[in-house]
Amino acid sequence: MSTINGSLSSLKYLPDDDNIRCKQRIKERLIQNRHLLQALHSSRVSLEAPDEYIGTHIRFSTLVPQLQEQPEHFILVTTHVDSIPKSNEYRKYLHLQFLILADARDLTDAETGIDRHDLLAAILKNEFGWTNLFGTVCRIVSDTESALDLRYASRTLVYELEMPRDLTK
């Protein structure tokens, strides 16, 4: 049993799975960005405990959190391969998606006067846009505003990374 557990926990450090590798780098960048954590305006998590934002306000899934008593804001991060370039079958397009949810009860940031979903998007764009964080240029391909359930204003950012394709034997 310990061999299985040891093997599963070691998958976190394997660089061959782009989903795991990219999400780990995103997690590290997000919890190091004090402006982002401050803009999330958490009533439950202290700025002095940035790791606690993971799983509460920053989630690596598409699951929308249940209704909260206090206004809460979220960043949902997903990755997926959307297509393979026709000109090169050894490459792929990996998409990073950030779904930002800002609770309508606390929509405007008091310090800046900017709607929170736009403020968080601007911080994310500054953090990831045109960077080489993943070994290739992180290029934004979509920036869309919408509403979710009349409780949240949202903005979805999608970044595209051209990477070597996972080739199996």
Short mmCIF file of N, CA and C in Angstrom, two decimals:
data_model
loop_
_atom_site.label_atom_id
_atom_site.label_comp_id
_atom_site.label_asym_id
_atom_site.label_seq_id
_atom_site.Cartn_x
_atom_site.Cartn_y
_atom_site.Cartn_z
N MET A 1 0.82 -1.19 0.00
CA MET A 1 0.00 0.00 0.00
C MET A 1 0.86 1.26 0.00
N SER A 2 1.95 1.27 0.75
CA SER A 2 2.79 2.47 0.80
C SER A 2 3.45 2.74 -0.56
N THR A 3 3.70 1.71 -1.35
CA THR A 3 4.26 1.90 -2.69
C THR A 3 3.29 2.66 -3.58
N ILE A 4 2.01 2.30 -3.51
CA ILE A 4 1.00 3.00 -4.31
C ILE A 4 0.90 4.45 -3.87
N ASN A 5 0.80 4.68 -2.56
CA ASN A 5 0.70 6.04 -2.05
C ASN A 5 1.93 6.85 -2.41
N GLY A 6 3.11 6.24 -2.29
CA GLY A 6 4.34 6.92 -2.65
C GLY A 6 4.34 7.27 -4.13
N SER A 7 3.87 6.36 -4.97
CA SER A 7 3.83 6.61 -6.40
C SER A 7 2.84 7.71 -6.75
N LEU A 8 1.67 7.70 -6.13
CA LEU A 8 0.68 8.74 -6.42
C LEU A 8 1.16 10.11 -5.99
N SER A 9 1.75 10.21 -4.81
CA SER A 9 2.21 11.52 -4.35
C SER A 9 3.38 12.03 -5.20
N SER A 10 4.16 11.12 -5.78
CA SER A 10 5.28 11.55 -6.62
C SER A 10 4.81 12.12 -7.96
N LEU A 11 3.57 11.82 -8.37
CA LEU A 11 3.05 12.36 -9.63
C LEU A 11 3.00 13.88 -9.61
N LYS A 12 2.87 14.45 -8.43
CA LYS A 12 2.83 15.91 -8.29
C LYS A 12 4.10 16.55 -8.85
N TYR A 13 5.20 15.83 -8.83
CA TYR A 13 6.49 16.40 -9.23
C TYR A 13 6.94 15.96 -10.62
N LEU A 14 6.14 15.16 -11.31
CA LEU A 14 6.52 14.72 -12.65
C LEU A 14 6.30 15.86 -13.64
N PRO A 15 7.31 16.22 -14.41
CA PRO A 15 7.14 17.31 -15.36
C PRO A 15 6.44 16.88 -16.65
N ASP A 16 6.13 15.60 -16.81
CA ASP A 16 5.59 15.12 -18.08
C ASP A 16 4.09 15.36 -18.24
N ASP A 17 3.38 15.67 -17.19
CA ASP A 17 1.96 15.97 -17.32
C ASP A 17 1.79 17.48 -17.28
N ASP A 18 1.44 18.04 -18.44
CA ASP A 18 1.35 19.50 -18.54
C ASP A 18 0.27 20.08 -17.65
N ASN A 19 -0.83 19.36 -17.45
CA ASN A 19 -1.89 19.87 -16.58
C ASN A 19 -1.39 20.05 -15.15
N ILE A 20 -0.74 19.03 -14.61
CA ILE A 20 -0.22 19.09 -13.25
C ILE A 20 0.86 20.15 -13.15
N ARG A 21 1.78 20.14 -14.09
CA ARG A 21 2.91 21.08 -14.06
C ARG A 21 2.44 22.52 -14.15
N CYS A 22 1.54 22.81 -15.06
CA CYS A 22 1.05 24.18 -15.23
C CYS A 22 0.24 24.65 -14.03
N LYS A 23 -0.62 23.79 -13.50
CA LYS A 23 -1.41 24.18 -12.34
C LYS A 23 -0.52 24.45 -11.13
N GLN A 24 0.54 23.67 -10.98
CA GLN A 24 1.46 23.89 -9.86
C GLN A 24 2.16 25.24 -9.99
N ARG A 25 2.59 25.58 -11.19
CA ARG A 25 3.24 26.88 -11.40
C ARG A 25 2.26 28.03 -11.21
N ILE A 26 1.03 27.85 -11.66
CA ILE A 26 0.00 28.88 -11.47
C ILE A 26 -0.24 29.08 -9.98
N LYS A 27 -0.39 27.98 -9.24
CA LYS A 27 -0.62 28.05 -7.81
C LYS A 27 0.49 28.84 -7.12
N GLU A 28 1.73 28.54 -7.45
CA GLU A 28 2.86 29.23 -6.84
C GLU A 28 2.82 30.73 -7.13
N ARG A 29 2.51 31.09 -8.38
CA ARG A 29 2.46 32.51 -8.76
C ARG A 29 1.31 33.23 -8.06
N LEU A 30 0.15 32.59 -7.98
CA LEU A 30 -1.01 33.26 -7.41
C LEU A 30 -0.84 33.54 -5.91
N ILE A 31 -0.33 32.57 -5.17
CA ILE A 31 -0.22 32.80 -3.73
C ILE A 31 0.94 33.73 -3.38
N GLN A 32 1.82 34.00 -4.33
CA GLN A 32 2.90 34.96 -4.11
C GLN A 32 2.49 36.39 -4.47
N ASN A 33 1.34 36.55 -5.11
CA ASN A 33 0.90 37.87 -5.56
C ASN A 33 0.00 38.50 -4.51
N ARG A 34 0.58 39.33 -3.69
CA ARG A 34 -0.14 39.97 -2.58
C ARG A 34 -1.28 40.87 -3.08
N HIS A 35 -1.09 41.54 -4.22
CA HIS A 35 -2.15 42.38 -4.77
C HIS A 35 -3.37 41.54 -5.14
N LEU A 36 -3.14 40.38 -5.71
CA LEU A 36 -4.24 39.48 -6.08
C LEU A 36 -4.99 39.02 -4.84
N LEU A 37 -4.25 38.59 -3.83
CA LEU A 37 -4.88 38.11 -2.59
C LEU A 37 -5.66 39.23 -1.91
N GLN A 38 -5.11 40.44 -1.93
CA GLN A 38 -5.80 41.58 -1.33
C GLN A 38 -7.08 41.89 -2.11
N ALA A 39 -7.04 41.81 -3.44
CA ALA A 39 -8.22 42.09 -4.27
C ALA A 39 -9.30 41.02 -4.09
N LEU A 40 -8.92 39.81 -3.68
CA LEU A 40 -9.92 38.77 -3.41
C LEU A 40 -10.76 39.12 -2.17
N HIS A 41 -10.25 40.00 -1.33
CA HIS A 41 -11.01 40.60 -0.22
C HIS A 41 -11.69 39.52 0.64
N SER A 42 -10.90 38.62 1.16
CA SER A 42 -11.43 37.50 1.93
C SER A 42 -11.77 37.90 3.35
N SER A 43 -12.93 37.43 3.79
CA SER A 43 -13.32 37.60 5.20
C SER A 43 -12.90 36.38 6.02
N ARG A 44 -12.46 35.31 5.33
CA ARG A 44 -12.13 34.05 6.02
C ARG A 44 -10.64 33.76 6.09
N VAL A 45 -9.86 34.31 5.15
CA VAL A 45 -8.45 33.95 5.06
C VAL A 45 -7.59 35.20 5.21
N SER A 46 -6.55 35.08 6.00
CA SER A 46 -5.63 36.19 6.24
C SER A 46 -4.61 36.31 5.11
N LEU A 47 -4.22 37.53 4.82
CA LEU A 47 -3.14 37.75 3.83
C LEU A 47 -1.83 37.12 4.30
N GLU A 48 -1.71 36.92 5.60
CA GLU A 48 -0.49 36.33 6.16
C GLU A 48 -0.46 34.81 5.98
N ALA A 49 -1.53 34.21 5.48
CA ALA A 49 -1.60 32.76 5.25
C ALA A 49 -1.99 32.51 3.79
N PRO A 50 -1.12 32.87 2.84
CA PRO A 50 -1.50 32.77 1.41
C PRO A 50 -1.85 31.37 0.94
N ASP A 51 -1.25 30.33 1.52
CA ASP A 51 -1.57 28.95 1.12
C ASP A 51 -3.04 28.60 1.36
N GLU A 52 -3.66 29.26 2.33
CA GLU A 52 -5.05 28.97 2.65
C GLU A 52 -6.03 29.50 1.59
N TYR A 53 -5.56 30.33 0.68
CA TYR A 53 -6.41 30.79 -0.41
C TYR A 53 -6.69 29.66 -1.40
N ILE A 54 -5.76 28.69 -1.49
CA ILE A 54 -5.94 27.55 -2.37
C ILE A 54 -7.02 26.65 -1.78
N GLY A 55 -8.04 26.37 -2.57
CA GLY A 55 -9.15 25.55 -2.11
C GLY A 55 -10.30 26.36 -1.54
N THR A 56 -10.02 27.60 -1.11
CA THR A 56 -11.11 28.44 -0.61
C THR A 56 -11.49 29.47 -1.67
N HIS A 57 -10.56 30.31 -2.07
CA HIS A 57 -10.83 31.36 -3.06
C HIS A 57 -10.20 31.07 -4.42
N ILE A 58 -9.19 30.26 -4.43
CA ILE A 58 -8.52 29.87 -5.68
C ILE A 58 -8.70 28.36 -5.79
N ARG A 59 -9.40 27.94 -6.84
CA ARG A 59 -9.71 26.52 -7.02
C ARG A 59 -9.27 26.05 -8.39
N PHE A 60 -8.79 24.82 -8.45
CA PHE A 60 -8.32 24.25 -9.70
C PHE A 60 -9.34 23.24 -10.22
N SER A 61 -10.54 23.74 -10.46
CA SER A 61 -11.64 22.94 -11.00
C SER A 61 -12.70 23.90 -11.51
N THR A 62 -13.75 23.35 -12.10
CA THR A 62 -14.85 24.19 -12.59
C THR A 62 -16.03 24.20 -11.63
N LEU A 63 -15.84 23.66 -10.45
CA LEU A 63 -16.92 23.61 -9.46
C LEU A 63 -17.12 24.99 -8.85
N VAL A 64 -18.33 25.50 -8.95
CA VAL A 64 -18.66 26.80 -8.36
C VAL A 64 -18.98 26.57 -6.89
N PRO A 65 -18.37 27.34 -6.01
CA PRO A 65 -18.64 27.17 -4.59
C PRO A 65 -20.10 27.43 -4.25
N GLN A 66 -20.56 26.82 -3.16
CA GLN A 66 -21.93 27.04 -2.71
C GLN A 66 -22.10 28.48 -2.25
N LEU A 67 -23.35 28.91 -2.17
CA LEU A 67 -23.66 30.26 -1.73
C LEU A 67 -23.06 30.50 -0.35
N GLN A 68 -22.41 31.63 -0.19
CA GLN A 68 -21.76 31.99 1.06
C GLN A 68 -22.59 33.02 1.81
N GLU A 69 -22.55 33.00 3.15
CA GLU A 69 -23.24 34.01 3.94
C GLU A 69 -22.60 35.38 3.73
N GLN A 70 -21.28 35.40 3.76
CA GLN A 70 -20.53 36.64 3.54
C GLN A 70 -20.13 36.69 2.07
N PRO A 71 -20.00 37.89 1.50
CA PRO A 71 -19.54 37.97 0.11
C PRO A 71 -18.15 37.34 -0.04
N GLU A 72 -18.01 36.48 -1.03
CA GLU A 72 -16.74 35.81 -1.31
C GLU A 72 -16.48 35.88 -2.81
N HIS A 73 -15.21 35.93 -3.17
CA HIS A 73 -14.80 36.03 -4.57
C HIS A 73 -13.89 34.85 -4.87
N PHE A 74 -13.91 34.40 -6.14
CA PHE A 74 -13.21 33.17 -6.48
C PHE A 74 -12.49 33.30 -7.82
N ILE A 75 -11.41 32.54 -7.94
CA ILE A 75 -10.73 32.33 -9.22
C ILE A 75 -10.71 30.82 -9.44
N LEU A 76 -11.35 30.38 -10.51
CA LEU A 76 -11.38 28.95 -10.87
C LEU A 76 -10.44 28.76 -12.05
N VAL A 77 -9.49 27.86 -11.90
CA VAL A 77 -8.45 27.65 -12.91
C VAL A 77 -8.59 26.26 -13.52
N THR A 78 -8.62 26.19 -14.85
CA THR A 78 -8.65 24.90 -15.54
C THR A 78 -7.64 24.94 -16.69
N THR A 79 -7.24 23.75 -17.11
CA THR A 79 -6.35 23.62 -18.28
C THR A 79 -6.96 22.59 -19.21
N HIS A 80 -6.74 22.77 -20.50
CA HIS A 80 -7.18 21.76 -21.47
C HIS A 80 -6.46 21.95 -22.80
N VAL A 81 -6.34 20.85 -23.54
CA VAL A 81 -5.79 20.90 -24.88
C VAL A 81 -6.96 21.03 -25.83
N ASP A 82 -6.95 22.09 -26.60
CA ASP A 82 -8.08 22.38 -27.49
C ASP A 82 -7.84 21.87 -28.90
N SER A 83 -6.62 22.01 -29.38
CA SER A 83 -6.37 21.60 -30.76
C SER A 83 -4.89 21.33 -30.98
N ILE A 84 -4.63 20.70 -32.11
CA ILE A 84 -3.27 20.42 -32.53
C ILE A 84 -3.07 21.14 -33.86
N PRO A 85 -2.01 21.92 -33.98
CA PRO A 85 -1.81 22.64 -35.24
C PRO A 85 -1.74 21.69 -36.43
N LYS A 86 -2.43 22.02 -37.50
CA LYS A 86 -2.43 21.18 -38.69
C LYS A 86 -1.06 21.15 -39.36
N SER A 87 -0.31 22.21 -39.16
CA SER A 87 1.00 22.29 -39.81
C SER A 87 2.09 21.52 -39.07
N ASN A 88 1.81 21.09 -37.80
CA ASN A 88 2.83 20.42 -37.03
C ASN A 88 2.18 19.47 -36.02
N GLU A 89 2.16 18.19 -36.33
CA GLU A 89 1.49 17.20 -35.48
C GLU A 89 2.26 16.92 -34.18
N TYR A 90 3.43 17.50 -34.01
CA TYR A 90 4.21 17.29 -32.81
C TYR A 90 4.02 18.40 -31.78
N ARG A 91 3.13 19.33 -32.07
CA ARG A 91 2.83 20.45 -31.18
C ARG A 91 1.36 20.38 -30.76
N LYS A 92 1.02 21.10 -29.71
CA LYS A 92 -0.37 21.20 -29.26
C LYS A 92 -0.61 22.59 -28.70
N TYR A 93 -1.88 22.96 -28.59
CA TYR A 93 -2.27 24.20 -27.95
C TYR A 93 -2.88 23.87 -26.60
N LEU A 94 -2.20 24.26 -25.55
CA LEU A 94 -2.71 24.09 -24.20
C LEU A 94 -3.37 25.40 -23.80
N HIS A 95 -4.60 25.33 -23.30
CA HIS A 95 -5.32 26.52 -22.87
C HIS A 95 -5.40 26.56 -21.35
N LEU A 96 -5.09 27.72 -20.80
CA LEU A 96 -5.26 27.98 -19.37
C LEU A 96 -6.47 28.89 -19.25
N GLN A 97 -7.42 28.51 -18.45
CA GLN A 97 -8.63 29.33 -18.29
C GLN A 97 -8.76 29.78 -16.84
N PHE A 98 -8.96 31.07 -16.67
CA PHE A 98 -9.21 31.65 -15.36
C PHE A 98 -10.64 32.18 -15.37
N LEU A 99 -11.53 31.60 -14.57
CA LEU A 99 -12.88 32.09 -14.40
C LEU A 99 -12.91 32.86 -13.09
N ILE A 100 -13.14 34.15 -13.18
CA ILE A 100 -13.14 35.03 -12.01
C ILE A 100 -14.59 35.30 -11.63
N LEU A 101 -14.93 35.02 -10.38
CA LEU A 101 -16.29 35.25 -9.88
C LEU A 101 -16.22 36.29 -8.77
N ALA A 102 -16.93 37.41 -8.97
CA ALA A 102 -16.98 38.46 -7.96
C ALA A 102 -18.40 38.56 -7.43
N ASP A 103 -18.55 38.37 -6.13
CA ASP A 103 -19.86 38.41 -5.49
C ASP A 103 -20.48 39.80 -5.67
N ALA A 104 -21.72 39.84 -6.12
CA ALA A 104 -22.41 41.10 -6.40
C ALA A 104 -22.57 41.96 -5.13
N ARG A 105 -22.56 41.34 -3.96
CA ARG A 105 -22.71 42.09 -2.71
C ARG A 105 -21.46 42.88 -2.33
N ASP A 106 -20.34 42.59 -2.99
CA ASP A 106 -19.07 43.27 -2.70
C ASP A 106 -18.34 43.46 -4.03
N LEU A 107 -19.06 43.98 -5.02
CA LEU A 107 -18.55 44.02 -6.38
C LEU A 107 -17.45 45.03 -6.61
N THR A 108 -17.57 46.20 -6.04
CA THR A 108 -16.60 47.27 -6.31
C THR A 108 -15.54 47.31 -5.22
N ASP A 109 -14.29 47.31 -5.64
CA ASP A 109 -13.16 47.41 -4.71
C ASP A 109 -13.15 48.82 -4.13
N ALA A 110 -13.17 48.94 -2.82
CA ALA A 110 -13.25 50.24 -2.16
C ALA A 110 -12.01 51.11 -2.42
N GLU A 111 -10.85 50.50 -2.48
CA GLU A 111 -9.61 51.26 -2.64
C GLU A 111 -9.45 51.84 -4.05
N THR A 112 -9.86 51.07 -5.07
CA THR A 112 -9.63 51.50 -6.46
C THR A 112 -10.89 52.02 -7.15
N GLY A 113 -12.07 51.62 -6.67
CA GLY A 113 -13.31 51.97 -7.35
C GLY A 113 -13.58 51.14 -8.59
N ILE A 114 -12.78 50.09 -8.80
CA ILE A 114 -12.90 49.21 -9.97
C ILE A 114 -13.71 47.98 -9.59
N ASP A 115 -14.58 47.54 -10.49
CA ASP A 115 -15.31 46.29 -10.24
C ASP A 115 -14.30 45.17 -10.03
N ARG A 116 -14.56 44.36 -9.01
CA ARG A 116 -13.59 43.37 -8.56
C ARG A 116 -13.21 42.34 -9.63
N HIS A 117 -14.16 41.90 -10.45
CA HIS A 117 -13.82 40.91 -11.49
C HIS A 117 -12.88 41.53 -12.53
N ASP A 118 -13.03 42.82 -12.81
CA ASP A 118 -12.11 43.50 -13.73
C ASP A 118 -10.75 43.73 -13.10
N LEU A 119 -10.74 44.08 -11.82
CA LEU A 119 -9.48 44.29 -11.10
C LEU A 119 -8.68 42.99 -11.03
N LEU A 120 -9.35 41.90 -10.65
CA LEU A 120 -8.66 40.61 -10.59
C LEU A 120 -8.15 40.19 -11.96
N ALA A 121 -8.93 40.44 -13.00
CA ALA A 121 -8.50 40.10 -14.37
C ALA A 121 -7.26 40.90 -14.75
N ALA A 122 -7.23 42.18 -14.41
CA ALA A 122 -6.07 43.01 -14.73
C ALA A 122 -4.82 42.50 -14.02
N ILE A 123 -4.97 42.09 -12.78
CA ILE A 123 -3.83 41.54 -12.02
C ILE A 123 -3.35 40.24 -12.66
N LEU A 124 -4.29 39.37 -13.06
CA LEU A 124 -3.91 38.11 -13.72
C LEU A 124 -3.24 38.36 -15.06
N LYS A 125 -3.75 39.32 -15.83
CA LYS A 125 -3.13 39.64 -17.12
C LYS A 125 -1.70 40.12 -16.93
N ASN A 126 -1.49 40.94 -15.91
CA ASN A 126 -0.14 41.43 -15.62
C ASN A 126 0.78 40.29 -15.18
N GLU A 127 0.22 39.32 -14.46
CA GLU A 127 1.01 38.20 -13.94
C GLU A 127 1.36 37.17 -15.00
N PHE A 128 0.44 36.91 -15.94
CA PHE A 128 0.64 35.81 -16.89
C PHE A 128 0.80 36.24 -18.35
N GLY A 129 0.25 37.37 -18.73
CA GLY A 129 0.26 37.77 -20.13
C GLY A 129 1.65 37.93 -20.72
N TRP A 130 1.91 37.26 -21.81
CA TRP A 130 3.15 37.31 -22.58
C TRP A 130 4.37 36.90 -21.78
N THR A 131 4.16 36.15 -20.71
CA THR A 131 5.30 35.66 -19.94
C THR A 131 5.78 34.34 -20.53
N ASN A 132 6.94 33.92 -20.07
CA ASN A 132 7.51 32.65 -20.48
C ASN A 132 7.51 31.67 -19.30
N LEU A 133 6.53 31.81 -18.44
CA LEU A 133 6.45 31.03 -17.21
C LEU A 133 6.39 29.52 -17.47
N PHE A 134 5.80 29.12 -18.58
CA PHE A 134 5.61 27.70 -18.87
C PHE A 134 6.56 27.19 -19.95
N GLY A 135 7.61 27.95 -20.24
CA GLY A 135 8.58 27.56 -21.26
C GLY A 135 8.16 27.94 -22.67
N THR A 136 7.08 28.68 -22.79
CA THR A 136 6.58 29.17 -24.07
C THR A 136 5.75 30.42 -23.79
N VAL A 137 5.50 31.21 -24.79
CA VAL A 137 4.77 32.46 -24.60
C VAL A 137 3.33 32.18 -24.19
N CYS A 138 2.88 32.87 -23.16
CA CYS A 138 1.52 32.76 -22.64
C CYS A 138 0.71 33.90 -23.26
N ARG A 139 -0.08 33.56 -24.29
CA ARG A 139 -0.78 34.56 -25.12
C ARG A 139 -2.28 34.51 -24.84
N ILE A 140 -2.86 35.68 -24.51
CA ILE A 140 -4.30 35.72 -24.23
C ILE A 140 -5.08 35.62 -25.53
N VAL A 141 -6.09 34.75 -25.56
CA VAL A 141 -6.92 34.56 -26.76
C VAL A 141 -8.38 34.90 -26.51
N SER A 142 -8.76 35.08 -25.23
CA SER A 142 -10.14 35.42 -24.93
C SER A 142 -10.22 36.13 -23.59
N ASP A 143 -11.06 37.15 -23.54
CA ASP A 143 -11.31 37.93 -22.33
C ASP A 143 -12.79 38.31 -22.37
N THR A 144 -13.63 37.57 -21.63
CA THR A 144 -15.07 37.70 -21.75
C THR A 144 -15.71 38.01 -20.40
N GLU A 145 -16.60 38.99 -20.40
CA GLU A 145 -17.34 39.34 -19.19
C GLU A 145 -18.75 38.76 -19.27
N SER A 146 -19.28 38.31 -18.13
CA SER A 146 -20.65 37.81 -18.08
C SER A 146 -21.14 37.84 -16.64
N ALA A 147 -22.35 37.34 -16.45
CA ALA A 147 -22.91 37.21 -15.10
C ALA A 147 -23.21 35.74 -14.88
N LEU A 148 -23.12 35.31 -13.63
CA LEU A 148 -23.39 33.93 -13.29
C LEU A 148 -24.41 33.91 -12.16
N ASP A 149 -25.59 33.40 -12.46
CA ASP A 149 -26.61 33.20 -11.41
C ASP A 149 -27.10 34.47 -10.73
N LEU A 150 -26.86 35.61 -11.29
CA LEU A 150 -27.24 36.90 -10.72
C LEU A 150 -26.56 37.19 -9.37
N ARG A 151 -25.71 36.28 -8.93
CA ARG A 151 -24.97 36.50 -7.68
C ARG A 151 -23.53 36.93 -7.94
N TYR A 152 -23.04 36.57 -9.11
CA TYR A 152 -21.63 36.84 -9.41
C TYR A 152 -21.48 37.55 -10.75
N ALA A 153 -20.64 38.57 -10.76
CA ALA A 153 -20.15 39.11 -12.02
C ALA A 153 -18.92 38.27 -12.35
N SER A 154 -18.73 37.97 -13.61
CA SER A 154 -17.59 37.10 -13.93
C SER A 154 -16.81 37.65 -15.12
N ARG A 155 -15.58 37.22 -15.18
CA ARG A 155 -14.73 37.48 -16.33
C ARG A 155 -13.93 36.22 -16.54
N THR A 156 -13.88 35.77 -17.79
CA THR A 156 -13.12 34.58 -18.14
C THR A 156 -11.95 34.98 -19.02
N LEU A 157 -10.76 34.62 -18.58
CA LEU A 157 -9.54 34.84 -19.36
C LEU A 157 -9.05 33.49 -19.85
N VAL A 158 -8.72 33.40 -21.14
CA VAL A 158 -8.17 32.17 -21.69
C VAL A 158 -6.83 32.50 -22.33
N TYR A 159 -5.81 31.78 -21.90
CA TYR A 159 -4.46 31.91 -22.46
C TYR A 159 -4.15 30.67 -23.27
N GLU A 160 -3.41 30.87 -24.36
CA GLU A 160 -3.02 29.77 -25.22
C GLU A 160 -1.50 29.64 -25.20
N LEU A 161 -1.04 28.40 -25.04
CA LEU A 161 0.38 28.10 -25.04
C LEU A 161 0.63 27.03 -26.09
N GLU A 162 1.53 27.26 -27.00
CA GLU A 162 1.91 26.23 -27.96
C GLU A 162 3.06 25.44 -27.36
N MET A 163 2.83 24.13 -27.22
CA MET A 163 3.78 23.27 -26.50
C MET A 163 4.03 21.98 -27.28
N PRO A 164 5.10 21.27 -26.90
CA PRO A 164 5.29 19.94 -27.51
C PRO A 164 4.12 19.02 -27.16
N ARG A 165 3.67 18.27 -28.13
CA ARG A 165 2.54 17.37 -27.93
C ARG A 165 2.97 16.13 -27.15
N ASP A 166 2.05 15.62 -26.34
CA ASP A 166 2.28 14.37 -25.61
C ASP A 166 2.19 13.24 -26.64
N LEU A 167 3.31 12.63 -26.92
CA LEU A 167 3.32 11.54 -27.89
C LEU A 167 3.49 10.23 -27.14
N THR A 168 2.64 9.28 -27.40
CA THR A 168 2.73 7.98 -26.75
C THR A 168 3.29 6.95 -27.71
N LYS A 169 3.87 5.92 -27.15
CA LYS A 169 4.46 4.86 -27.97
C LYS A 169 3.41 3.92 -28.48
#
